[in-house]
JSON list of C-alpha atoms in Angstrom, two decimals:
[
{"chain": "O", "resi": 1, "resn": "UNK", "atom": "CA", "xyz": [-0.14, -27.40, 12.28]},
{"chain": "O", "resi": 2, "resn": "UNK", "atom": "CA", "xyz": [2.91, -26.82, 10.96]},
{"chain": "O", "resi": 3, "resn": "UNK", "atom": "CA", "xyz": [5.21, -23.26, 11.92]},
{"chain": "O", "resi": 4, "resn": "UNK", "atom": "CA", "xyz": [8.15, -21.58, 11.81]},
{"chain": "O", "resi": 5, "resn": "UNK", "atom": "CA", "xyz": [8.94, -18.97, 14.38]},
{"chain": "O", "resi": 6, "resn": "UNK", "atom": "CA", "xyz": [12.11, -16.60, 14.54]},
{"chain": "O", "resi": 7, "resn": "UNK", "atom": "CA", "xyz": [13.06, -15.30, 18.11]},
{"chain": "O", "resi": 8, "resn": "UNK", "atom": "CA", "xyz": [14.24, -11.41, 17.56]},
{"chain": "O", "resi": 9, "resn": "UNK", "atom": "CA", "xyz": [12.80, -9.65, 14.72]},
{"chain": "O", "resi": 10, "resn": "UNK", "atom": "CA", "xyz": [15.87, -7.75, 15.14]},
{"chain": "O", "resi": 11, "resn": "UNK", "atom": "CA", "xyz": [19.30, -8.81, 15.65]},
{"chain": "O", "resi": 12, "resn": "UNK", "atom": "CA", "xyz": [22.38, -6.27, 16.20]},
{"chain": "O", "resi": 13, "resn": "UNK", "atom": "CA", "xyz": [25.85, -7.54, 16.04]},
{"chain": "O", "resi": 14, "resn": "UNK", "atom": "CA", "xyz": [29.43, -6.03, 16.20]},
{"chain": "O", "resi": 15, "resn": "UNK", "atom": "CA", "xyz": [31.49, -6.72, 13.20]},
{"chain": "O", "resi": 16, "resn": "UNK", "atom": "CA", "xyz": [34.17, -9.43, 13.82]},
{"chain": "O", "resi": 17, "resn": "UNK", "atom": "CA", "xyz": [30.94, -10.47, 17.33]},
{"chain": "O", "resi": 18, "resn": "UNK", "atom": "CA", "xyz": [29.41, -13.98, 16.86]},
{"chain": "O", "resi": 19, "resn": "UNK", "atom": "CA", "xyz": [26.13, -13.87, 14.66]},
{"chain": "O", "resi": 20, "resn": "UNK", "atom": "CA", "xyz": [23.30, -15.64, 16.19]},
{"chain": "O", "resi": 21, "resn": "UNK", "atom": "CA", "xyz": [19.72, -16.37, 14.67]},
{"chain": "O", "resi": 22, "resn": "UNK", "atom": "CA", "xyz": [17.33, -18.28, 16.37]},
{"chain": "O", "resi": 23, "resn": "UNK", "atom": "CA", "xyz": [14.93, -20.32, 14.44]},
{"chain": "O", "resi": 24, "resn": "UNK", "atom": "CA", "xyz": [12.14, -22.93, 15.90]},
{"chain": "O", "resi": 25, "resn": "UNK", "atom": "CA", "xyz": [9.84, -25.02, 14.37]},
{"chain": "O", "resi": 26, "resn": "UNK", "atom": "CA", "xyz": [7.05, -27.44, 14.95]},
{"chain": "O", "resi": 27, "resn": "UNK", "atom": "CA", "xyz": [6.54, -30.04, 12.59]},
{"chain": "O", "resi": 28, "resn": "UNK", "atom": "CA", "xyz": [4.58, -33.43, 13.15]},
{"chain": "O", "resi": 29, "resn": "UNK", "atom": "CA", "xyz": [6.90, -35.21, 10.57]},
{"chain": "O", "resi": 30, "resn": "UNK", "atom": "CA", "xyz": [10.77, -34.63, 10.38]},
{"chain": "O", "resi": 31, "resn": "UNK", "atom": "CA", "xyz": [11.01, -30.96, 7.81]},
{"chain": "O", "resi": 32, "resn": "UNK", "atom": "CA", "xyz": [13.35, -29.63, 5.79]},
{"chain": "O", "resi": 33, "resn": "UNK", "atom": "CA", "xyz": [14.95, -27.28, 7.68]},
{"chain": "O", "resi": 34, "resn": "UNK", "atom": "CA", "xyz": [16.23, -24.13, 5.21]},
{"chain": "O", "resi": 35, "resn": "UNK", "atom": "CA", "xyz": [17.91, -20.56, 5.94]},
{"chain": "O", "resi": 36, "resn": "UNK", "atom": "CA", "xyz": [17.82, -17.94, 3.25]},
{"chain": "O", "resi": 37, "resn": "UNK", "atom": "CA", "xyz": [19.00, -14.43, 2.69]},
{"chain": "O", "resi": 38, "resn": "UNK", "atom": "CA", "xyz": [17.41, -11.38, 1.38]},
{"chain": "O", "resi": 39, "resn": "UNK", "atom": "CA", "xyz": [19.72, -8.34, 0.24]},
{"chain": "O", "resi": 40, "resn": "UNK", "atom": "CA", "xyz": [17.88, -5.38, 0.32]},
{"chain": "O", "resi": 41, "resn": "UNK", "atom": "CA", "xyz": [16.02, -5.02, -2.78]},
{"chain": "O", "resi": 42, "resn": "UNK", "atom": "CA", "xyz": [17.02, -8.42, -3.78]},
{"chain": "O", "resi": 43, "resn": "UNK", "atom": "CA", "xyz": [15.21, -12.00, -4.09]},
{"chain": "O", "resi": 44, "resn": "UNK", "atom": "CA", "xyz": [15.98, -14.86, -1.62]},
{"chain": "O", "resi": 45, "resn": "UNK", "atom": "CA", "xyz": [19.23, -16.54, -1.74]},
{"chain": "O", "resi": 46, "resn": "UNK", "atom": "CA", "xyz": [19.49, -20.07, -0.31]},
{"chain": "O", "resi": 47, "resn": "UNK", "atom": "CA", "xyz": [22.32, -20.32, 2.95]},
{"chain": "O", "resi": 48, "resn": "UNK", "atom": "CA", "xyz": [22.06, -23.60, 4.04]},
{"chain": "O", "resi": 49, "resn": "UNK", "atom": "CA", "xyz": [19.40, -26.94, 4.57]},
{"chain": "O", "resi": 50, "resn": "UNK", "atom": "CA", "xyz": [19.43, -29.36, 6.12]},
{"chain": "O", "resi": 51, "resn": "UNK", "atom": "CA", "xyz": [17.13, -32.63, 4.86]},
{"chain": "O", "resi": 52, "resn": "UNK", "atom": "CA", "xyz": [18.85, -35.72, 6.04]},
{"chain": "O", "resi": 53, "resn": "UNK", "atom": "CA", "xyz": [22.27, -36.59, 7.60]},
{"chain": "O", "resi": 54, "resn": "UNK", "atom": "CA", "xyz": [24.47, -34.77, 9.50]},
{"chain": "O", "resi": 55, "resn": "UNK", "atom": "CA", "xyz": [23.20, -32.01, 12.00]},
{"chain": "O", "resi": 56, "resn": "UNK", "atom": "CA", "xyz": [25.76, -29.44, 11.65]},
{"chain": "O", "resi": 57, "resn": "UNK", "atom": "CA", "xyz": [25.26, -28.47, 8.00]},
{"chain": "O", "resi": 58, "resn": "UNK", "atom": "CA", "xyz": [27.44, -25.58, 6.64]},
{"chain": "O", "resi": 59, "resn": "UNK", "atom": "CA", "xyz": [26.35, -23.05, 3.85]},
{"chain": "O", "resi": 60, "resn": "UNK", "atom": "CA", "xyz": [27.32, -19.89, 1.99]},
{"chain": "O", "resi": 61, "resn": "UNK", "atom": "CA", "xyz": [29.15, -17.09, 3.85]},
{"chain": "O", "resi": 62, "resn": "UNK", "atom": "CA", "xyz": [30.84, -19.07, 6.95]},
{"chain": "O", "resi": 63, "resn": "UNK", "atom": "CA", "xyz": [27.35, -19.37, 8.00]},
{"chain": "O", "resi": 64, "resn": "UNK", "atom": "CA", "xyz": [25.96, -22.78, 9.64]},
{"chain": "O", "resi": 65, "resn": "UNK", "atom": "CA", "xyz": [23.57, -24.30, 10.77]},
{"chain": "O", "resi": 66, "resn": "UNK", "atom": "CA", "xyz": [22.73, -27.34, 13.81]},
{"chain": "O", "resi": 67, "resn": "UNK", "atom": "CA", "xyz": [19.47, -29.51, 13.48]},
{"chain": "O", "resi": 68, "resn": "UNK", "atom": "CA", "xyz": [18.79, -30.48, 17.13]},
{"chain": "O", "resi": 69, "resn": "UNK", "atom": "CA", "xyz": [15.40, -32.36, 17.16]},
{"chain": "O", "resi": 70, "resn": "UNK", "atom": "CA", "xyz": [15.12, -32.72, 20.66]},
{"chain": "O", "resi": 71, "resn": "UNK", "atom": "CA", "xyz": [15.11, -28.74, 20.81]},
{"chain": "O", "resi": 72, "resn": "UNK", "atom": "CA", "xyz": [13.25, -28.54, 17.23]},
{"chain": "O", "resi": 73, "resn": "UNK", "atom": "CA", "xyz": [15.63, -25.78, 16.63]},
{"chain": "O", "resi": 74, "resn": "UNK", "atom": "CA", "xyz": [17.32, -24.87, 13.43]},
{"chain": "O", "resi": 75, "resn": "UNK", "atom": "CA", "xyz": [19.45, -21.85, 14.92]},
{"chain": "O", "resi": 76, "resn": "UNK", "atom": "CA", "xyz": [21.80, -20.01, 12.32]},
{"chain": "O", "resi": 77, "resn": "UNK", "atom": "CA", "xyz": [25.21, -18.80, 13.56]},
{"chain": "O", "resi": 78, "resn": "UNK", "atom": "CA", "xyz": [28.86, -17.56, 12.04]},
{"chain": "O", "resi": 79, "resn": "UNK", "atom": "CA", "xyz": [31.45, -17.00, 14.50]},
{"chain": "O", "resi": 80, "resn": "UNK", "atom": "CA", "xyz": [32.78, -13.15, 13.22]},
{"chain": "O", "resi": 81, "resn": "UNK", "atom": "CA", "xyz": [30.12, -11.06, 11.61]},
{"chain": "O", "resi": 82, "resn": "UNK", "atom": "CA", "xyz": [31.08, -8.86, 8.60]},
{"chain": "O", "resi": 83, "resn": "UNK", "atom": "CA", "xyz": [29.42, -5.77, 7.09]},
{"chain": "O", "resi": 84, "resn": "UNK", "atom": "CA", "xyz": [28.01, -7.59, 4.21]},
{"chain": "O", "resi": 85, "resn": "UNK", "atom": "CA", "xyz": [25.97, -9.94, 6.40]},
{"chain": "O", "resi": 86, "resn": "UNK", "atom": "CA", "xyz": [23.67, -6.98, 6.92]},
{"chain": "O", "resi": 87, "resn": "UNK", "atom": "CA", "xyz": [20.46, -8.36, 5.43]},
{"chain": "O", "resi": 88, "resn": "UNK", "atom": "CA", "xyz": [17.28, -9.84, 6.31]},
{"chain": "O", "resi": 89, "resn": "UNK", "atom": "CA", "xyz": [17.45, -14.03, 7.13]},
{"chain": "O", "resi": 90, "resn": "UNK", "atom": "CA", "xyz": [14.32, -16.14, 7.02]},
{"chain": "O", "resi": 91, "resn": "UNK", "atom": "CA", "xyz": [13.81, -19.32, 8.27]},
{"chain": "O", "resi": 92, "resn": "UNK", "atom": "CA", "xyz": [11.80, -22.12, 6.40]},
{"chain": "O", "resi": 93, "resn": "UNK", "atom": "CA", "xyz": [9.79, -25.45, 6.62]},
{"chain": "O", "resi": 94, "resn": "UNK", "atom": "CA", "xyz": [10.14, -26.09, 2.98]},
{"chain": "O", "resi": 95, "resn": "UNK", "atom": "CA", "xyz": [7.70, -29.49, 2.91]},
{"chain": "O", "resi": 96, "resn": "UNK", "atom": "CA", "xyz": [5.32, -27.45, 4.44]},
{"chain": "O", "resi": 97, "resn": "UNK", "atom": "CA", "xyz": [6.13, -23.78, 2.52]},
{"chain": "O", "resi": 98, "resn": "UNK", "atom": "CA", "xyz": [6.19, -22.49, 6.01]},
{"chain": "O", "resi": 99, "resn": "UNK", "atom": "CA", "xyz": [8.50, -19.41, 6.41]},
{"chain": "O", "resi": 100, "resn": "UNK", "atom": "CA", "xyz": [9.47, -17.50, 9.68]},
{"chain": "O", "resi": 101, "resn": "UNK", "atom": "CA", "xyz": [8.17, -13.96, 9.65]},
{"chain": "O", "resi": 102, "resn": "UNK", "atom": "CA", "xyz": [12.40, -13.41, 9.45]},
{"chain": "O", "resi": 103, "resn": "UNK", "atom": "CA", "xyz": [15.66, -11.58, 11.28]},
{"chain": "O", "resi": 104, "resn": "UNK", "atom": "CA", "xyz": [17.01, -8.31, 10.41]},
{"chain": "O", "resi": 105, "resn": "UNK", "atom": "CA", "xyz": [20.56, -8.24, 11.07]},
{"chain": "O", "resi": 106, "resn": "UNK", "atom": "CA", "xyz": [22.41, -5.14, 11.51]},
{"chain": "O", "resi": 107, "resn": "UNK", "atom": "CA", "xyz": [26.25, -5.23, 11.70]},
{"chain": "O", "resi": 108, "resn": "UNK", "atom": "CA", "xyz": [27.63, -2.17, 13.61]},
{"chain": "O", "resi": 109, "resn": "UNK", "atom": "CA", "xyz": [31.34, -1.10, 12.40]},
{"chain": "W", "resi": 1, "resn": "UNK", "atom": "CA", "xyz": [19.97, -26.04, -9.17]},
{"chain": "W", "resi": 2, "resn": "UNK", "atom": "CA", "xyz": [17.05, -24.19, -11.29]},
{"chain": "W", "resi": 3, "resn": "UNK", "atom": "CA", "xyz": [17.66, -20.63, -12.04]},
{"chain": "W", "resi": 4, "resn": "UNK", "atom": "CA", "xyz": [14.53, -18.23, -11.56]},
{"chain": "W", "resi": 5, "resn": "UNK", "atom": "CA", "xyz": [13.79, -15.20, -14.32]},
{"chain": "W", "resi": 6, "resn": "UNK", "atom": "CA", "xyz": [10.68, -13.05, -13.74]},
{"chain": "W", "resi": 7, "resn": "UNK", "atom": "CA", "xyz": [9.27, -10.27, -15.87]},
{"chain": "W", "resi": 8, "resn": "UNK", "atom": "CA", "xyz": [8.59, -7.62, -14.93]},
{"chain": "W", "resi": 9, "resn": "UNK", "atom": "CA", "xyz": [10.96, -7.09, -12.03]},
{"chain": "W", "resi": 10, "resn": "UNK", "atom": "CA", "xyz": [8.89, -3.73, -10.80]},
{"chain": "W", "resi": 11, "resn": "UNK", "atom": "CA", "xyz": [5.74, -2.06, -11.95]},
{"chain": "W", "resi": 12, "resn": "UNK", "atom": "CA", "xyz": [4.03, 0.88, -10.63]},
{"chain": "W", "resi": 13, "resn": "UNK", "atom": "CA", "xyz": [-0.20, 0.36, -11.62]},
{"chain": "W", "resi": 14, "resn": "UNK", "atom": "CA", "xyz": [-3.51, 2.31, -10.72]},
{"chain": "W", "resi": 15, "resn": "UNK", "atom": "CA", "xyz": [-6.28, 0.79, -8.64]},
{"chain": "W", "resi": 16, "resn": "UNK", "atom": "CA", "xyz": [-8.79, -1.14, -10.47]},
{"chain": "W", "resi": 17, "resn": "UNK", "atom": "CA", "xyz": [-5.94, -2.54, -13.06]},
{"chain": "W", "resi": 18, "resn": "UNK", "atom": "CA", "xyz": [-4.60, -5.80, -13.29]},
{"chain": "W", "resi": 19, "resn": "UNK", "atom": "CA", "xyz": [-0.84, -7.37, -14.02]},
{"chain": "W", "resi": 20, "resn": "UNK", "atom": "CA", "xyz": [0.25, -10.31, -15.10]},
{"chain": "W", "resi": 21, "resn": "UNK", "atom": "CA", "xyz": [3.58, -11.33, -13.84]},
{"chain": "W", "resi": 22, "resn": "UNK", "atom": "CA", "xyz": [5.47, -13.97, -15.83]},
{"chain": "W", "resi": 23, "resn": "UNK", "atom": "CA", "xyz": [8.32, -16.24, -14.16]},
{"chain": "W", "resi": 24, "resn": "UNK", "atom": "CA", "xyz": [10.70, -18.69, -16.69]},
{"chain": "W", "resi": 25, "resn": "UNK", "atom": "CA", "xyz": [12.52, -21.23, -15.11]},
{"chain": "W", "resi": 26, "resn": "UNK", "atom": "CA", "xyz": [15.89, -22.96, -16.93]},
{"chain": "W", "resi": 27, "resn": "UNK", "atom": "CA", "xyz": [14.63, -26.72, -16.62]},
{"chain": "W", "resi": 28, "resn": "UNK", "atom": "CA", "xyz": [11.59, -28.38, -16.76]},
{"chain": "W", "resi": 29, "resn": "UNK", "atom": "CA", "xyz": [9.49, -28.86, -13.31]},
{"chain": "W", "resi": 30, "resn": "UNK", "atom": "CA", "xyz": [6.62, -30.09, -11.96]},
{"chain": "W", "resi": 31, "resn": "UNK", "atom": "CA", "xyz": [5.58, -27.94, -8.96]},
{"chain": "W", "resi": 32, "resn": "UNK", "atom": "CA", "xyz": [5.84, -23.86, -9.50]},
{"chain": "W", "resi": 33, "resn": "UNK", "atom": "CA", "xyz": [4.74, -21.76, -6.56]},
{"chain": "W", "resi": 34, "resn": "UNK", "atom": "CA", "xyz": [3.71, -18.39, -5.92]},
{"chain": "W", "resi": 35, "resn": "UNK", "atom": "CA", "xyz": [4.84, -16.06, -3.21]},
{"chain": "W", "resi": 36, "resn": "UNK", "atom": "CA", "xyz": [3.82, -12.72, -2.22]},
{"chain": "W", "resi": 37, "resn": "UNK", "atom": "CA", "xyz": [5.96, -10.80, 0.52]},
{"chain": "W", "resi": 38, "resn": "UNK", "atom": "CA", "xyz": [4.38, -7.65, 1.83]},
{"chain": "W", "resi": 39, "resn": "UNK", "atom": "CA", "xyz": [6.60, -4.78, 2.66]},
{"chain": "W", "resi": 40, "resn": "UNK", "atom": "CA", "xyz": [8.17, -5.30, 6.16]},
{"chain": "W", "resi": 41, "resn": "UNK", "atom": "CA", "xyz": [7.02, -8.88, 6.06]},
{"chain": "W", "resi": 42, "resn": "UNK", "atom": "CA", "xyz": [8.26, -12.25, 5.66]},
{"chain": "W", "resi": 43, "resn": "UNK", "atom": "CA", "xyz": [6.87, -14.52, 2.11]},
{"chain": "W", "resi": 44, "resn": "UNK", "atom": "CA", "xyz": [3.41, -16.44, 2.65]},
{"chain": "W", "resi": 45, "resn": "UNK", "atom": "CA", "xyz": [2.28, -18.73, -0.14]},
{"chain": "W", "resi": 46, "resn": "UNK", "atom": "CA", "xyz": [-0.28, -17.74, -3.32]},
{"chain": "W", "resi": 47, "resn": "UNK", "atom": "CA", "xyz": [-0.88, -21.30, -4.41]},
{"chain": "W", "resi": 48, "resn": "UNK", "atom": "CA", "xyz": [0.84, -24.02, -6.07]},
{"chain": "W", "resi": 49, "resn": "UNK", "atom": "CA", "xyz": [0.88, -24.72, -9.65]},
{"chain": "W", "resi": 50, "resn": "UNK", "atom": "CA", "xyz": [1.21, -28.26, -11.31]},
{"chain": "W", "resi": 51, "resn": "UNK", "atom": "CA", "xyz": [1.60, -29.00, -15.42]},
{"chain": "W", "resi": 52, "resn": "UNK", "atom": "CA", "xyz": [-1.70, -30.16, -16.32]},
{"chain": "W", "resi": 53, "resn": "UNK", "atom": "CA", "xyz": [-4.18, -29.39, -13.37]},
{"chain": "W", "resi": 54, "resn": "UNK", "atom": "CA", "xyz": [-5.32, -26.30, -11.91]},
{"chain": "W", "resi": 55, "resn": "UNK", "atom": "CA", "xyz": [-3.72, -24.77, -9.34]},
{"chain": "W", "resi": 56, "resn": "UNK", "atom": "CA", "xyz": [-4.62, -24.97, -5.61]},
{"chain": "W", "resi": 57, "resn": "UNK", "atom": "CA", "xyz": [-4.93, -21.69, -3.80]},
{"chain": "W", "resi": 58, "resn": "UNK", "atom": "CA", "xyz": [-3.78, -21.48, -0.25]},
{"chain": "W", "resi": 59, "resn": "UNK", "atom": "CA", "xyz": [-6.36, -19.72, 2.60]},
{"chain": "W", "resi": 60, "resn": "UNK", "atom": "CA", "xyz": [-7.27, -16.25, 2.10]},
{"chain": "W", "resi": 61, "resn": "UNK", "atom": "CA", "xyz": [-6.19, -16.66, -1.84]},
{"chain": "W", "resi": 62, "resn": "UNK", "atom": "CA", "xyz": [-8.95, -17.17, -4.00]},
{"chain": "W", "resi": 63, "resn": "UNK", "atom": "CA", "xyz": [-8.65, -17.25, -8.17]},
{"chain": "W", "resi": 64, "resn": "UNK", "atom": "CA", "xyz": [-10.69, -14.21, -9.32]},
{"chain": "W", "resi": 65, "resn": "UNK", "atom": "CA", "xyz": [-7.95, -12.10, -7.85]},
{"chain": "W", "resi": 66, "resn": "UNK", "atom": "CA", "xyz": [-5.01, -14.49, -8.36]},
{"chain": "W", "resi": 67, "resn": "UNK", "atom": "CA", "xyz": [-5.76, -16.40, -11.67]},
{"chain": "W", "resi": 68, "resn": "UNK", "atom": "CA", "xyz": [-2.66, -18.56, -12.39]},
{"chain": "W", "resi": 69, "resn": "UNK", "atom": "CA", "xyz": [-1.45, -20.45, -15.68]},
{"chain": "W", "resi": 70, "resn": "UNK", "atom": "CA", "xyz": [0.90, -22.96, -15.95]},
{"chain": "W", "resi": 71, "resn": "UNK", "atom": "CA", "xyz": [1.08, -23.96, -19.73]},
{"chain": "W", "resi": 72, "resn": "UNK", "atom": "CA", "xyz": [4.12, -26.14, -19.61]},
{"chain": "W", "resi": 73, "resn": "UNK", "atom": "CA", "xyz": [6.92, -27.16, -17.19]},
{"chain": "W", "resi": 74, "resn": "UNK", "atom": "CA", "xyz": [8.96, -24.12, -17.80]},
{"chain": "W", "resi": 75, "resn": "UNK", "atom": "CA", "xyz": [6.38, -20.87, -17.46]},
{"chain": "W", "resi": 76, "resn": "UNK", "atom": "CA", "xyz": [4.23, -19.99, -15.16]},
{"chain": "W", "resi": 77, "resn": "UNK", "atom": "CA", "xyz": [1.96, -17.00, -14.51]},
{"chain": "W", "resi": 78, "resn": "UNK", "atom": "CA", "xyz": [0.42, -14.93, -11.54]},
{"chain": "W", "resi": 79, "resn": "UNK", "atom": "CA", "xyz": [-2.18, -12.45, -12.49]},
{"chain": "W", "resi": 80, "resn": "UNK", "atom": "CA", "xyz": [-3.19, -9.64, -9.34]},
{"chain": "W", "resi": 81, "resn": "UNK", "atom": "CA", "xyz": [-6.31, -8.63, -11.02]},
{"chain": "W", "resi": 82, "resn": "UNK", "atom": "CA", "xyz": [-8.59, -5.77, -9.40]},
{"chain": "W", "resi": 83, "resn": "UNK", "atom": "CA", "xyz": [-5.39, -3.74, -7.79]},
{"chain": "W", "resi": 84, "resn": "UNK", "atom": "CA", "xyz": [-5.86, -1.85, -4.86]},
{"chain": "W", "resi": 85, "resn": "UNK", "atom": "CA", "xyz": [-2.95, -0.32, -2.63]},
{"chain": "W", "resi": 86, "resn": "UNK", "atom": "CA", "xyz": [-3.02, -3.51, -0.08]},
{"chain": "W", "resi": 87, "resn": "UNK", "atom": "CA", "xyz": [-1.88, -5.46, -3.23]},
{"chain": "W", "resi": 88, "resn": "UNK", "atom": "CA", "xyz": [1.38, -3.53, -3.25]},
{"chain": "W", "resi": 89, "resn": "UNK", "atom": "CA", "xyz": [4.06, -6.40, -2.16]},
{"chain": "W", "resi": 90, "resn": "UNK", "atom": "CA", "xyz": [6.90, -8.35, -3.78]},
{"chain": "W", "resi": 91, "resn": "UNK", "atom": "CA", "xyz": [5.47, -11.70, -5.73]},
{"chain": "W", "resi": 92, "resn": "UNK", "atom": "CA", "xyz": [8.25, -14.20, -5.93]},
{"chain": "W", "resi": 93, "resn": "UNK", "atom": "CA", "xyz": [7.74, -16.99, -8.41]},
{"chain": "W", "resi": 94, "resn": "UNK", "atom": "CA", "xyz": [9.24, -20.38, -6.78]},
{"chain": "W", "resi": 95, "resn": "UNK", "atom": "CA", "xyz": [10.28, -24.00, -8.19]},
{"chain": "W", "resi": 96, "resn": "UNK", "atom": "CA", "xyz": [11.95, -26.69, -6.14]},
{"chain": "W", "resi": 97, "resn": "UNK", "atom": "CA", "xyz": [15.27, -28.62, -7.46]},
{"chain": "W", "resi": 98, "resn": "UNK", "atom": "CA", "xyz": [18.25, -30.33, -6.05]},
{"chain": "W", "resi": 99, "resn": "UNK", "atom": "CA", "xyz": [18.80, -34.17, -6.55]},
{"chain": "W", "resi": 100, "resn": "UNK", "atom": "CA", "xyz": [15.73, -34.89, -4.06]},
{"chain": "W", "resi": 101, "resn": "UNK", "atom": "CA", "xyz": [13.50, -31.97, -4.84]},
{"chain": "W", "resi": 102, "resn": "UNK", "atom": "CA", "xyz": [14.45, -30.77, -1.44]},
{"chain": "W", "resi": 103, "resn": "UNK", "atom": "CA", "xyz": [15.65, -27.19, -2.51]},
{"chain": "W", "resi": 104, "resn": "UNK", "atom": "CA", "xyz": [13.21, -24.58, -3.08]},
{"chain": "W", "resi": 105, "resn": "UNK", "atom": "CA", "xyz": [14.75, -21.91, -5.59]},
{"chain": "W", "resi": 106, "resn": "UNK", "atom": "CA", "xyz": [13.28, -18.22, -6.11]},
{"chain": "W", "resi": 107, "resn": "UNK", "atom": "CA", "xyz": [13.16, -16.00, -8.74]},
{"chain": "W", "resi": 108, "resn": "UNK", "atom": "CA", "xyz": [13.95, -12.17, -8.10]},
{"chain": "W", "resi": 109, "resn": "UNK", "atom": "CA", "xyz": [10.64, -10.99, -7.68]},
{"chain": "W", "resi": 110, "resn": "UNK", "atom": "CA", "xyz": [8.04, -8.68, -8.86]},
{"chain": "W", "resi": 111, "resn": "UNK", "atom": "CA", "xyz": [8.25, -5.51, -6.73]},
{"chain": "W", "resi": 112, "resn": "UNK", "atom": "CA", "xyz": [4.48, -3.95, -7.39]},
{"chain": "W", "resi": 113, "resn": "UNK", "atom": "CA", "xyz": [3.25, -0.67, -6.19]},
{"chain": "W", "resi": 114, "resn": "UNK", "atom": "CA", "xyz": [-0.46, 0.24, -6.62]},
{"chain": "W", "resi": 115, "resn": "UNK", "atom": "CA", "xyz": [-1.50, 3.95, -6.31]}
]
């Protein structure tokens, strides 16, 4: 079966500290690999995905995003956190609609 | 990319009612899908909903209490019929885009509360 599964429910971060979401999957064929933000109150906003190509994909925000099959890990990072990444980040196996159960990320001033 | 509207973007209802949620996208598509995230919880998927066929309902779904329509490649819609408070959750109507269909889009969702 396929799955999605986000290490931390809860992430807390220093503004301006590295950003670090962790993000495994198991998949039997190679996915699509997505990240996507919710705002509080808000719907989901695509980050980054990664379908073919190059690993190291880069999205919205300064966030990114390395494919490493050998791992199956799809772990979302940006190198200097900022209040308005406060939010809640979900991973997803979009061939198989598989989402993680997601990452609350706080950003302490 | 496809942008996402859904009406009505909140409702408060009584137990016992139903609600039909209606979700427009800007292009045409084959594949519409429908998400319900529970508070505190990440999205799990309703069912699927192709143009022309009926639509397939995912474990634990069934279509008395989710009846779906899809009358043309721009509108679907989700009906949560027989409300009760565990049917309190955001319902987030879904289409995939992008030059592959590799991109799964949302719309803003349906925030429901059932008293």
């Amino acid at each position: 079966a396929q799955s999605v599964t986000q290490l931390g429910s809860h992430v807390s971060v220093s503004e301006g500290a590295l950003v670090l979401l962790r993000c495994n999957y198991s998949s039997s064929v190679p996915p699509y690999l997505f990240w996507y933000v919710q705002y509080p109150n808000q719907g989901l906003q695509l980050l980054l995905k990664y379908t073919t190509g190059a690993t190291l994909v880069k999205g919205i925000n300064g966030f990114e995003a390395e494919f490493k099959k050998s791992e199956t890990s799809f772990h979302l990072t940006k190198p200097s956190a900022h209040m308005s990444d406060a939010a809640e980040y979900f991973c997803a196996v979009i061939r198989y609609m598989r989402f993680g159960a997601g990452t609350r990320l706080t950003v302490k001033p | 990319s496809a942008v996402i509207s859904q009406k009505p973007s909140r409702d408060i209802c009584q137990r016992g009612t139903s609600l039909t949620i209606q979700c427009q996208v800007d292009s045409q598509v084959t594949m519409m899908f429908w998400y319900r995230q529970q508070p505190g919880q990440s999205l799990t998927l309703i069912a699927t909903a192709n143009q022309g066929s009926e639509a397939t309902y995912e474990s634990g779904f069934v279509i008395d209490k989710f009846p779906i329509s899809r009358p043309n490649l721009t509108f679907s819609t989700l009906t949560v019929s027989n409300m009760s408070p565990e049917d309190s959750s955001i319902y987030l109507c879904s289409t995939r885009g992008g030059s592959f269909a590799d991109t799964q889009y949302f719309g803003p969702g349906t925030r429901l509360t059932v008293l």
